[in-house]
Coordinates of N, CA and C in Angstrom, one line a residue:
X1 N 10.1 -9.9 -6.4 CA 8.8 -9.1 -6.2 C 8.2 -9.4 -4.9
X2 N 7.8 -8.4 -4.2 CA 7.3 -8.5 -2.8 C 5.7 -8.6 -2.9
X3 N 5.2 -9.6 -2.3 CA 3.7 -9.7 -2.1 C 3.3 -9.1 -0.8
X4 N 2.5 -8.0 -0.8 CA 2.1 -7.3 0.4 C 0.7 -7.6 0.7
X5 N 0.4 -8.5 1.7 CA -1.0 -8.7 2.1 C -1.5 -7.5 2.8
X6 N -2.7 -7.1 2.6 CA -3.2 -5.8 3.1 C -4.1 -5.9 4.3
X7 N -3.9 -5.1 5.3 CA -4.9 -4.9 6.4 C -5.3 -3.5 6.4
X8 N -6.6 -3.3 6.0 CA -7.2 -1.9 6.1 C -8.0 -1.8 7.3
X9 N -7.7 -0.8 8.1 CA -8.4 -0.6 9.4 C -9.5 0.4 9.4
X10 N -10.7 0.1 9.9 CA -11.8 1.0 10.0 C -12.4 0.7 11.4
X11 N -12.4 1.7 12.3 CA -13.0 1.5 13.6 C -12.4 0.3 14.3
X12 N -11.1 0.1 14.2 CA -10.4 -0.9 14.9 C -10.5 -2.3 14.3
X13 N -11.3 -2.5 13.2 CA -11.4 -3.8 12.6 C -10.7 -3.9 11.2
X14 N -10.5 -5.1 10.8 CA -9.9 -5.3 9.5 C -11.0 -5.4 8.4
X15 N -11.0 -4.5 7.5 CA -12.1 -4.4 6.5 C -11.5 -4.3 5.1
X16 N -12.4 -4.4 4.1 CA -12.1 -4.1 2.7 C -13.2 -3.2 2.2
X17 N -12.8 -2.2 1.4 CA -13.7 -1.3 0.8 C -13.9 -1.6 -0.7
X18 N -14.9 -1.0 -1.3 CA -15.1 -1.1 -2.8 C -14.9 0.3 -3.3
X19 N -13.9 0.5 -4.2 CA -13.6 1.8 -4.9 C -13.3 2.8 -3.8
X20 N -12.8 2.4 -2.7 CA -12.4 3.4 -1.6 C -13.6 4.0 -0.9
X21 N -14.8 3.5 -1.0 CA -16.0 4.1 -0.4 C -16.1 3.5 1.0
X22 N -16.1 4.4 2.1 CA -16.2 3.9 3.4 C -17.5 3.3 3.7
X23 N -18.5 3.7 3.0 CA -19.9 3.1 3.2 C -19.9 1.7 2.6
X24 N -18.9 1.3 1.8 CA -18.9 0.0 1.2 C -17.8 -0.9 1.9
X25 N -17.8 -0.8 3.2 CA -16.8 -1.6 4.0 C -17.4 -3.0 4.4
X26 N -16.6 -4.0 4.2 CA -16.9 -5.3 4.6 C -15.9 -5.7 5.7
X27 N -16.4 -6.1 6.9 CA -15.5 -6.5 8.0 C -15.1 -8.0 7.8
X28 N -13.8 -8.2 7.8 CA -13.3 -9.6 7.6 C -12.7 -10.2 8.9
X29 N -12.3 -9.3 9.8 CA -11.7 -9.8 11.0 C -11.8 -8.7 12.0
X30 N -12.4 -8.9 13.2 CA -12.5 -7.9 14.2 C -11.2 -7.7 15.0
X31 N -10.3 -8.7 14.8 CA -9.0 -8.7 15.5 C -7.8 -8.6 14.5
X32 N -7.4 -7.4 14.1 CA -6.3 -7.2 13.1 C -5.0 -7.9 13.4
X33 N -4.7 -8.0 14.7 CA -3.4 -8.7 15.1 C -3.5 -10.1 14.8
X34 N -4.7 -10.7 15.0 CA -4.9 -12.1 14.6 C -4.8 -12.3 13.1
X35 N -5.3 -11.4 12.3 CA -5.2 -11.4 10.9 C -3.7 -11.3 10.4
X36 N -3.0 -10.5 11.1 CA -1.6 -10.3 10.8 C -0.8 -11.6 11.0
X37 N -1.1 -12.3 12.1 CA -0.5 -13.5 12.4 C -0.8 -14.6 11.3
X38 N -2.0 -14.6 10.8 CA -2.4 -15.5 9.8 C -1.6 -15.3 8.5
X39 N -1.4 -14.0 8.2 CA -0.6 -13.7 7.0 C 0.8 -14.1 7.1
X40 N 1.4 -13.9 8.3 CA 2.8 -14.3 8.6 C 2.9 -15.8 8.5
X41 N 1.9 -16.5 9.0 CA 2.0 -18.0 8.9 C 1.9 -18.5 7.5
X42 N 1.3 -17.8 6.6 CA 1.2 -18.2 5.2 C 2.5 -18.0 4.5
X43 N 3.4 -17.3 5.0 CA 4.7 -17.2 4.4 C 5.0 -15.9 3.7
X44 N 4.2 -14.9 3.9 CA 4.4 -13.6 3.3 C 5.7 -12.9 4.0
X45 N 6.3 -12.1 3.3 CA 7.6 -11.4 3.8 C 7.4 -10.0 4.3
X46 N 6.2 -9.4 4.0 CA 5.9 -8.0 4.4 C 4.4 -8.0 4.7
X47 N 4.0 -6.8 5.4 CA 2.6 -6.6 5.6 C 2.4 -5.1 5.3
X48 N 1.2 -4.9 4.7 CA 0.8 -3.5 4.3 C -0.4 -3.1 5.1
X49 N -0.4 -2.0 5.8 CA -1.5 -1.6 6.6 C -1.9 -0.2 6.4
X50 N -3.2 0.1 6.2 CA -3.7 1.4 6.0 C -4.8 1.8 7.1
X51 N -4.6 2.9 7.7 CA -5.6 3.5 8.7 C -6.6 4.3 7.9
X52 N -7.7 3.6 7.6 CA -8.7 4.3 6.7 C -9.4 5.5 7.4
X53 N -9.7 5.4 8.7 CA -10.2 6.5 9.4 C -9.2 7.7 9.4
X54 N -8.0 7.3 9.6 CA -6.9 8.3 9.6 C -6.8 9.1 8.3
X55 N -7.0 8.3 7.2 CA -6.9 9.0 5.9 C -7.9 10.1 5.7
X56 N -9.1 9.9 6.2 CA -10.2 10.9 6.1 C -10.1 12.0 7.2
X57 N -9.6 11.6 8.4 CA -9.6 12.6 9.5 C -8.3 13.4 9.5
X58 N -7.2 12.9 8.8 CA -6.0 13.7 8.8 C -5.1 13.4 10.0
X59 N -5.4 12.3 10.7 CA -4.6 12.0 11.9 C -4.7 10.5 12.1
X60 N -3.8 9.9 12.8 CA -3.8 8.5 13.1 C -5.0 8.2 14.0
X61 N -5.9 7.3 13.6 CA -7.1 7.0 14.3 C -7.2 5.5 14.8
X62 N -6.3 4.7 14.2 CA -6.3 3.2 14.6 C -5.0 2.8 15.1
X63 N -4.4 3.7 15.9 CA -3.1 3.5 16.5 C -3.0 2.3 17.3
X64 N -4.0 2.0 18.1 CA -3.9 0.8 19.0 C -3.9 -0.4 18.2
X65 N -4.7 -0.5 17.1 CA -4.7 -1.7 16.3 C -3.3 -1.9 15.6
X66 N -2.8 -0.8 15.1 CA -1.5 -0.9 14.4 C -0.4 -1.3 15.4
X67 N -0.4 -0.8 16.6 CA 0.6 -1.2 17.6 C 0.4 -2.7 18.0
X68 N -0.8 -3.2 18.0 CA -1.1 -4.6 18.3 C -0.6 -5.5 17.2
X69 N -0.7 -5.0 16.0 CA -0.2 -5.8 14.8 C 1.3 -5.8 14.9
X70 N 1.9 -4.7 15.2 CA 3.4 -4.6 15.3 C 3.9 -5.6 16.4
X71 N 3.2 -5.7 17.5 CA 3.6 -6.6 18.6 C 3.4 -8.1 18.2
X72 N 2.4 -8.3 17.3 CA 2.0 -9.7 17.1 C 2.9 -10.4 16.1
X73 N 3.6 -9.7 15.2 CA 4.4 -10.3 14.1 C 5.8 -9.8 14.0
X74 N 6.6 -10.5 13.3 CA 8.0 -10.1 13.1 C 8.2 -9.5 11.7
X75 N 7.2 -9.6 10.9 CA 7.4 -9.1 9.5 C 7.6 -7.6 9.5
X76 N 8.4 -7.1 8.5 CA 8.5 -5.7 8.3 C 7.1 -5.2 7.9
X77 N 6.8 -4.0 8.4 CA 5.4 -3.4 8.2 C 5.5 -2.0 7.7
X78 N 4.7 -1.8 6.6 CA 4.6 -0.4 6.1 C 3.1 0.0 6.3
X79 N 3.0 1.3 6.8 CA 1.7 1.8 7.2 C 1.4 3.1 6.5
X80 N 0.2 3.5 6.4 CA -0.2 4.8 5.9 C -1.6 5.2 6.4
X81 N -2.0 6.4 6.2 CA -3.3 6.9 6.6 C -3.2 7.9 7.7
X82 N -3.4 9.2 7.4 CA -3.5 10.2 8.4 C -2.1 10.7 8.9
X83 N -1.0 10.3 8.2 CA 0.3 10.7 8.6 C 0.7 12.0 7.9
X84 N 0.7 13.1 8.7 CA 0.8 14.4 8.1 C 1.9 15.3 8.5
X85 N 2.7 14.8 9.5 CA 3.8 15.6 10.0 C 5.1 14.8 10.3
X86 N 6.2 15.5 10.4 CA 7.5 14.8 10.7 C 7.4 14.1 12.0
X87 N 6.7 14.7 13.0 CA 6.5 14.1 14.3 C 5.8 12.7 14.2
X88 N 4.8 12.7 13.3 CA 4.0 11.4 13.1 C 5.0 10.4 12.5
X89 N 5.8 10.8 11.5 CA 6.7 9.8 10.9 C 7.7 9.3 11.9
X90 N 8.3 10.2 12.6 CA 9.3 9.8 13.7 C 8.7 8.9 14.7
X91 N 7.4 9.2 15.1 CA 6.8 8.4 16.1 C 6.5 6.9 15.7
X92 N 6.1 6.8 14.4 CA 5.8 5.4 13.9 C 7.1 4.7 13.7
X93 N 8.1 5.3 13.1 CA 9.4 4.6 12.9 C 10.0 4.2 14.2
X94 N 9.9 5.0 15.2 CA 10.5 4.7 16.5 C 9.7 3.5 17.1
X95 N 8.5 3.4 16.7 CA 7.6 2.3 17.3 C 7.8 1.0 16.6
X96 N 8.8 0.9 15.6 CA 9.1 -0.3 15.0 C 8.5 -0.5 13.6
X97 N 7.8 0.5 13.1 CA 7.3 0.5 11.7 C 8.5 0.6 10.8
X98 N 8.5 -0.2 9.7 CA 9.6 -0.2 8.8 C 9.5 0.9 7.8
X99 N 8.3 1.1 7.2 CA 8.2 2.2 6.2 C 6.8 2.9 6.4
X100 N 6.8 4.2 6.2 CA 5.7 5.0 6.3 C 5.2 5.5 4.9
X101 N 3.9 5.4 4.7 CA 3.3 5.8 3.4 C 2.7 7.2 3.5
X102 N 3.1 8.1 2.6 CA 2.6 9.5 2.7 C 1.8 9.7 1.4
X103 N 0.5 10.1 1.5 CA -0.3 10.2 0.3 C -0.8 11.7 0.1
X104 N -1.7 12.1 0.9 CA -2.2 13.5 0.9 C -1.1 14.5 1.0
X105 N -0.2 14.2 1.9 CA 0.9 15.2 2.1 C 1.8 15.3 0.9
X106 N 1.8 14.3 0.0 CA 2.7 14.4 -1.2 C 2.2 15.5 -2.1
X107 N 0.9 15.8 -2.0 CA 0.3 16.9 -2.8 C 0.3 18.2 -2.0
X108 N -0.2 18.1 -0.7 CA -0.4 19.3 0.1 C 0.9 19.9 0.7
X109 N 1.9 19.1 0.9 CA 3.1 19.5 1.6 C 4.3 18.7 1.1
X110 N 4.7 18.9 -0.2 CA 5.8 18.1 -0.7 C 7.1 18.4 0.0
X111 N 7.2 19.6 0.5 CA 8.5 19.9 1.3 C 8.6 19.0 2.5
X112 N 7.5 18.7 3.2 CA 7.5 17.8 4.3 C 7.9 16.4 3.9
X113 N 7.4 15.9 2.7 CA 7.8 14.6 2.2 C 9.2 14.5 1.9
X114 N 9.8 15.5 1.3 CA 11.2 15.5 1.0 C 12.1 15.5 2.3
X115 N 11.6 16.3 3.2 CA 12.3 16.4 4.5 C 12.3 15.0 5.2
X116 N 11.2 14.3 5.2 CA 11.1 13.0 5.8 C 12.0 12.0 5.0
X117 N 12.0 12.1 3.7 CA 12.8 11.1 2.9 C 14.3 11.4 3.2
X118 N 14.7 12.6 3.3 CA 16.1 12.9 3.6 C 16.5 12.4 5.0
X119 N 15.5 12.6 6.0 CA 15.8 12.2 7.4 C 15.8 10.7 7.6
X120 N 15.0 10.0 6.8 CA 14.8 8.6 6.9 C 14.9 7.9 5.6
X121 N 16.1 7.9 5.0 CA 16.2 7.3 3.6 C 15.8 5.9 3.6
X122 N 15.0 5.6 2.5 CA 14.6 4.2 2.3 C 13.4 3.8 3.1
X123 N 12.8 4.7 3.8 CA 11.7 4.4 4.8 C 10.4 5.2 4.5
X124 N 10.4 6.0 3.4 CA 9.2 6.7 3.0 C 8.7 6.3 1.7
X125 N 7.4 5.9 1.7 CA 6.7 5.6 0.4 C 5.7 6.6 0.1
X126 N 5.7 7.0 -1.2 CA 4.7 8.0 -1.7 C 3.6 7.3 -2.3
X127 N 2.3 7.6 -1.9 CA 1.2 7.0 -2.5 C 0.7 7.8 -3.7
X128 N 0.5 7.1 -4.8 CA -0.1 7.7 -6.0 C -1.4 6.9 -6.3
X129 N -2.5 7.3 -5.7 CA -3.8 6.7 -5.8 C -4.5 7.4 -6.9
X130 N -5.0 6.6 -7.9 CA -5.6 7.3 -9.1 C -7.1 7.0 -9.3
X131 N -7.9 8.0 -9.5 CA -9.3 7.9 -9.9 C -9.3 8.5 -11.3
X132 N -9.8 7.8 -12.3 CA -9.9 8.3 -13.6 C -8.5 8.8 -14.2
X133 N -7.4 8.2 -13.7 CA -6.1 8.6 -14.2 C -5.5 9.8 -13.5
X134 N -6.2 10.4 -12.4 CA -5.7 11.5 -11.7 C -5.5 11.1 -10.2
X135 N -4.5 11.7 -9.6 CA -4.2 11.4 -8.2 C -5.3 11.8 -7.2
X136 N -5.8 10.9 -6.4 CA -6.8 11.1 -5.4 C -6.2 11.3 -4.0
X137 N -6.7 12.1 -3.2 CA -6.2 12.4 -1.9 C -7.3 12.3 -0.8
X138 N -6.9 12.5 0.5 CA -7.8 12.6 1.6 C -8.8 11.4 1.6
X139 N -8.2 10.2 1.7 CA -9.0 9.0 1.7 C -9.7 8.7 0.4
X140 N -9.1 9.3 -0.7 CA -9.6 9.1 -2.1 C -10.9 9.9 -2.3
X141 N -11.2 10.8 -1.3 CA -12.4 11.6 -1.4 C -12.3 12.8 -2.4
X142 N -11.0 13.3 -2.6 CA -10.8 14.4 -3.5 C -9.8 14.0 -4.6
X143 N -10.0 14.6 -5.8 CA -9.2 14.2 -6.9 C -8.5 15.5 -7.4
X144 N -7.2 15.4 -7.6 CA -6.3 16.5 -8.1 C -6.3 16.5 -9.6
X145 N -5.5 17.4 -10.2 CA -5.3 17.4 -11.6 C -4.0 16.8 -12.0
X146 N -3.3 16.2 -11.1 CA -2.0 15.6 -11.3 C -2.1 14.1 -11.7
X147 N -1.3 13.6 -12.6 CA -1.3 12.2 -12.9 C -0.3 11.5 -12.0
X148 N -0.4 10.2 -11.9 CA 0.6 9.5 -11.1 C 2.1 9.7 -11.6
X149 N 2.2 9.7 -12.9 CA 3.6 9.9 -13.4 C 4.1 11.3 -13.0
X150 N 3.3 12.3 -13.1 CA 3.7 13.7 -12.7 C 4.0 13.7 -11.2
X151 N 3.2 13.0 -10.4 CA 3.5 13.0 -9.0 C 4.9 12.3 -8.7
X152 N 5.0 11.1 -9.4 CA 6.3 10.4 -9.2 C 7.5 11.2 -9.6
X153 N 7.4 11.9 -10.7 CA 8.6 12.6 -11.1 C 9.0 13.8 -10.2
X154 N 8.0 14.3 -9.4 CA 8.3 15.3 -8.4 C 9.2 14.8 -7.3
X155 N 9.2 13.5 -7.1 CA 10.0 13.0 -6.0 C 11.1 12.1 -6.4
X156 N 11.5 12.1 -7.7 CA 12.5 11.2 -8.1 C 13.9 11.4 -7.5
X157 N 14.1 12.7 -7.1 CA 15.4 13.0 -6.5 C 15.3 13.2 -5.0
X158 N 14.2 12.7 -4.4 CA 14.0 12.9 -3.0 C 14.5 11.8 -2.1
X159 N 14.7 10.6 -2.7 CA 15.2 9.5 -2.0 C 14.1 8.6 -1.3
X160 N 12.9 8.7 -1.9 CA 11.8 7.9 -1.4 C 12.0 6.4 -1.7
X161 N 11.5 5.5 -0.9 CA 11.7 4.1 -1.1 C 10.9 3.5 -2.3
X162 N 9.7 4.0 -2.4 CA 8.8 3.4 -3.5 C 7.7 4.3 -3.7
X163 N 7.0 4.1 -4.9 CA 5.8 4.8 -5.2 C 4.7 3.7 -5.2
X164 N 3.7 3.9 -4.4 CA 2.6 3.0 -4.2 C 1.5 3.4 -5.2
X165 N 1.2 2.7 -6.2 CA 0.2 3.0 -7.2 C -1.0 2.2 -7.1
X166 N -2.1 2.8 -6.7 CA -3.4 2.1 -6.6 C -4.4 2.6 -7.6
X167 N -5.0 1.7 -8.4 CA -6.1 2.0 -9.3 C -7.4 2.0 -8.5
X168 N -7.8 3.2 -8.0 CA -8.9 3.2 -7.1 C -10.2 2.7 -7.8
X169 N -10.3 3.0 -9.1 CA -11.5 2.6 -9.8 C -11.8 1.1 -9.7
X170 N -10.7 0.3 -9.5 CA -10.9 -1.1 -9.5 C -10.6 -1.7 -8.1
X171 N -10.3 -0.9 -7.1 CA -10.0 -1.4 -5.8 C -11.1 -2.1 -5.1
X172 N -10.8 -3.3 -4.6 CA -11.8 -4.0 -3.9 C -12.9 -4.7 -4.7
X173 N -12.8 -4.7 -6.0 CA -13.8 -5.3 -6.9 C -13.4 -6.6 -7.5
X174 N -12.2 -7.1 -7.2 CA -11.7 -8.3 -7.8 C -11.8 -8.4 -9.3
X175 N -11.7 -7.2 -10.0 CA -11.8 -7.1 -11.4 C -10.5 -7.3 -12.1
X176 N -9.4 -7.5 -11.4 CA -8.1 -7.6 -12.0 C -7.2 -6.4 -11.9
X177 N -6.0 -6.6 -11.7 CA -5.0 -5.5 -11.5 C -4.9 -4.8 -12.8
X178 N -4.7 -3.4 -12.7 CA -4.4 -2.6 -14.0 C -3.0 -2.7 -14.3
X179 N -2.6 -3.8 -14.9 CA -1.2 -4.1 -15.2 C -0.6 -3.1 -16.2
X180 N -1.4 -2.8 -17.2 CA -0.8 -1.8 -18.2 C -0.5 -0.5 -17.6
X181 N -1.3 0.1 -16.8 CA -1.1 1.3 -16.1 C 0.1 1.2 -15.2
X182 N 0.2 0.1 -14.5 CA 1.3 -0.1 -13.5 C 2.6 -0.2 -14.2
X183 N 2.7 -0.9 -15.3 CA 3.9 -1.0 -16.1 C 4.3 0.3 -16.7
X184 N 3.3 1.0 -17.2 CA 3.6 2.3 -17.9 C 4.2 3.3 -16.8
X185 N 3.7 3.3 -15.6 CA 4.2 4.1 -14.6 C 5.6 3.7 -14.2
X186 N 5.8 2.4 -14.0 CA 7.2 1.9 -13.6 C 8.2 2.3 -14.7
X187 N 7.8 2.3 -15.9 CA 8.8 2.7 -17.0 C 9.0 4.2 -17.1
X188 N 8.1 4.9 -16.6 CA 8.2 6.4 -16.7 C 8.9 7.1 -15.6
X189 N 9.1 6.4 -14.4 CA 9.8 7.0 -13.3 C 10.9 6.1 -12.8
X190 N 11.8 6.6 -12.1 CA 13.0 5.9 -11.6 C 12.7 5.3 -10.2
X191 N 11.6 5.7 -9.5 CA 11.3 5.2 -8.2 C 10.7 3.8 -8.4
X192 N 11.0 2.8 -7.6 CA 10.4 1.5 -7.6 C 8.9 1.6 -7.4
X193 N 8.1 0.9 -8.1 CA 6.6 1.0 -8.1 C 6.0 -0.3 -7.4
X194 N 5.1 0.0 -6.5 CA 4.3 -1.1 -5.9 C 2.9 -1.0 -6.5
X195 N 2.4 -2.1 -7.0 CA 1.1 -2.1 -7.7 C 0.0 -2.4 -6.6
X196 N -1.2 -1.9 -6.9 CA -2.3 -2.2 -5.9 C -3.7 -1.9 -6.6
X197 N -4.7 -2.6 -6.2 CA -6.0 -2.3 -6.6 C -6.6 -3.3 -7.6
X198 N -7.6 -4.1 -7.1 CA -8.3 -5.0 -8.0 C -7.7 -6.4 -8.2
X199 N -6.6 -6.8 -7.5 CA -6.0 -8.1 -7.6 C -7.1 -9.2 -7.4
X200 N -7.2 -10.1 -8.3 CA -8.3 -11.1 -8.1 C -7.7 -12.5 -8.0
X201 N -6.4 -12.7 -8.4 CA -5.9 -14.1 -8.3 C -4.4 -14.1 -8.8
X202 N -3.9 -15.3 -8.9 CA -2.5 -15.5 -9.3 C -2.3 -15.0 -10.7
X203 N -3.3 -15.0 -11.5 CA -3.2 -14.5 -12.9 C -2.6 -13.1 -12.9
X204 N -3.0 -12.3 -12.0 CA -2.5 -10.9 -11.9 C -1.0 -10.9 -11.6
X205 N -0.5 -11.8 -10.7 CA 0.9 -11.9 -10.4 C 1.7 -12.4 -11.6
X206 N 1.1 -13.3 -12.3 CA 1.7 -13.9 -13.5 C 1.8 -12.8 -14.6
X207 N 0.8 -11.9 -14.7 CA 0.9 -10.9 -15.7 C 2.0 -9.9 -15.4
X208 N 2.2 -9.6 -14.1 CA 3.3 -8.7 -13.7 C 4.6 -9.3 -14.0
X209 N 4.7 -10.6 -13.7 CA 6.0 -11.4 -14.1 C 6.2 -11.3 -15.6
X210 N 5.2 -11.6 -16.4 CA 5.4 -11.6 -17.8 C 5.7 -10.2 -18.4
X211 N 5.4 -9.1 -17.7 CA 5.7 -7.8 -18.1 C 7.2 -7.6 -18.1
X212 N 7.9 -8.3 -17.2 CA 9.4 -8.2 -17.1 C 9.9 -6.8 -16.9
X213 N 9.2 -6.1 -16.0 CA 9.6 -4.7 -15.7 C 10.3 -4.7 -14.3
X214 N 11.6 -4.6 -14.3 CA 12.3 -4.7 -13.0 C 12.0 -3.6 -12.0
X215 N 11.4 -2.5 -12.5 CA 11.1 -1.4 -11.6 C 9.8 -1.6 -10.8
X216 N 9.1 -2.7 -11.0 CA 8.0 -3.0 -10.2 C 8.5 -3.8 -9.0
X217 N 8.4 -3.2 -7.8 CA 8.9 -3.8 -6.6 C 8.0 -4.9 -6.0
X218 N 6.7 -4.7 -6.2 CA 5.8 -5.6 -5.6 C 4.3 -5.3 -5.8
X219 N 3.4 -6.0 -5.2 CA 2.0 -5.8 -5.4 C 1.3 -6.0 -4.1
X220 N 0.3 -5.2 -3.8 CA -0.6 -5.3 -2.6 C -1.8 -6.2 -2.9
X221 N -2.1 -7.1 -2.1 CA -3.2 -8.0 -2.3 C -4.2 -7.9 -1.1
X222 N -5.5 -7.7 -1.4 CA -6.5 -7.5 -0.4 C -7.6 -8.4 -0.4
X223 N -8.7 -8.0 -1.0 CA -10.0 -8.8 -1.0 C -9.8 -10.2 -1.5
X224 N -9.0 -10.5 -2.5 CA -8.8 -11.8 -3.0 C -8.3 -12.8 -2.0
X225 N -7.4 -12.3 -1.0 CA -7.0 -13.1 0.0 C -8.1 -13.4 1.0
X226 N -8.8 -12.4 1.4 CA -9.9 -12.6 2.4 C -11.0 -13.5 1.9
X227 N -11.3 -13.5 0.6 CA -12.4 -14.3 0.1 C -11.9 -15.6 -0.5
X228 N -10.6 -16.0 -0.3 CA -10.1 -17.3 -0.7 C -9.9 -17.5 -2.2
X229 N -9.8 -16.4 -2.9 CA -9.7 -16.5 -4.4 C -8.2 -16.4 -4.8
X230 N -7.3 -16.6 -3.9 CA -5.9 -16.4 -4.2 C -5.1 -17.5 -3.7
X231 N -4.3 -18.2 -4.6 CA -3.5 -19.3 -4.2 C -2.1 -18.7 -3.7
X232 N -2.0 -18.7 -2.4 CA -0.8 -18.0 -1.9 C 0.5 -18.7 -2.2
X233 N 0.5 -20.1 -2.1 CA 1.7 -20.8 -2.4 C 2.2 -20.6 -3.8
X234 N 1.3 -20.6 -4.8 CA 1.7 -20.4 -6.2 C 2.2 -19.0 -6.4
X235 N 1.5 -18.0 -5.8 CA 1.9 -16.6 -6.0 C 3.3 -16.4 -5.4
X236 N 3.6 -17.0 -4.2 CA 4.9 -16.8 -3.6 C 5.9 -17.4 -4.5
X237 N 5.7 -18.6 -5.1 CA 6.6 -19.2 -5.9 C 6.9 -18.3 -7.1
X238 N 5.9 -17.7 -7.7 CA 6.1 -16.8 -8.8 C 6.9 -15.6 -8.4
X239 N 6.7 -15.1 -7.3 CA 7.4 -13.9 -6.8 C 8.9 -14.2 -6.6
X240 N 9.1 -15.4 -6.1 CA 10.5 -15.8 -5.9 C 11.3 -16.0 -7.2
X241 N 10.6 -16.5 -8.2 CA 11.2 -16.6 -9.5 C 11.7 -15.2 -10.0
X242 N 10.8 -14.2 -9.8 CA 11.2 -12.9 -10.3 C 12.3 -12.3 -9.4
X243 N 12.3 -12.6 -8.1 CA 13.3 -12.0 -7.2 C 14.7 -12.6 -7.5
X244 N 14.7 -13.9 -7.9 CA 16.0 -14.6 -8.1 C 16.5 -14.5 -9.5

């Protein structure tokens, strides 16, 4: 199981939101590259990065910060936010990004997502962010009528690397990961699932381990890391037990 420490970018800084609201942003580090180096030093094997401005604007808005992060660390890096075209995907992958996350485009232009997955097998992640059980798009500002399971099934034969499932209602609140919904999704689709939203501590990692669902690839960890509520060493040990 992969533990993905999260760097969310707003106006060039590393922030965390509550329930995806841009007005509820807390700045944790004005130097995202510095934060990335800290995560690498802690022993994480991946980094997860979202361009929040880009998610709302429909274009990459924190490119300089992302490139600085890429230059600062050796970890594989998956990024999302405002990536809406094949040119965007190609540009980021050629810049050394390992995987690209497509969210809004999965609903608005599924043909593009399929084309990207065919052209770059194993390097495209589809985001299934849910508000009230329905997929949210455009920086979580709009909600569709589609469930995460329905969205995932649309891309089961497309060759995407993973399905990133975020429980937006609990994101940034340290209320605990929605393990039941994550497990249900992982059992309903063939695409590996990455859990996200509300992680508060090692108990959440342990709950995922106890679920014994092999289709859960990993979990994104945000505010709990920044506020010191997360025992990294213990969590990494648990994730290694699952992986081995």
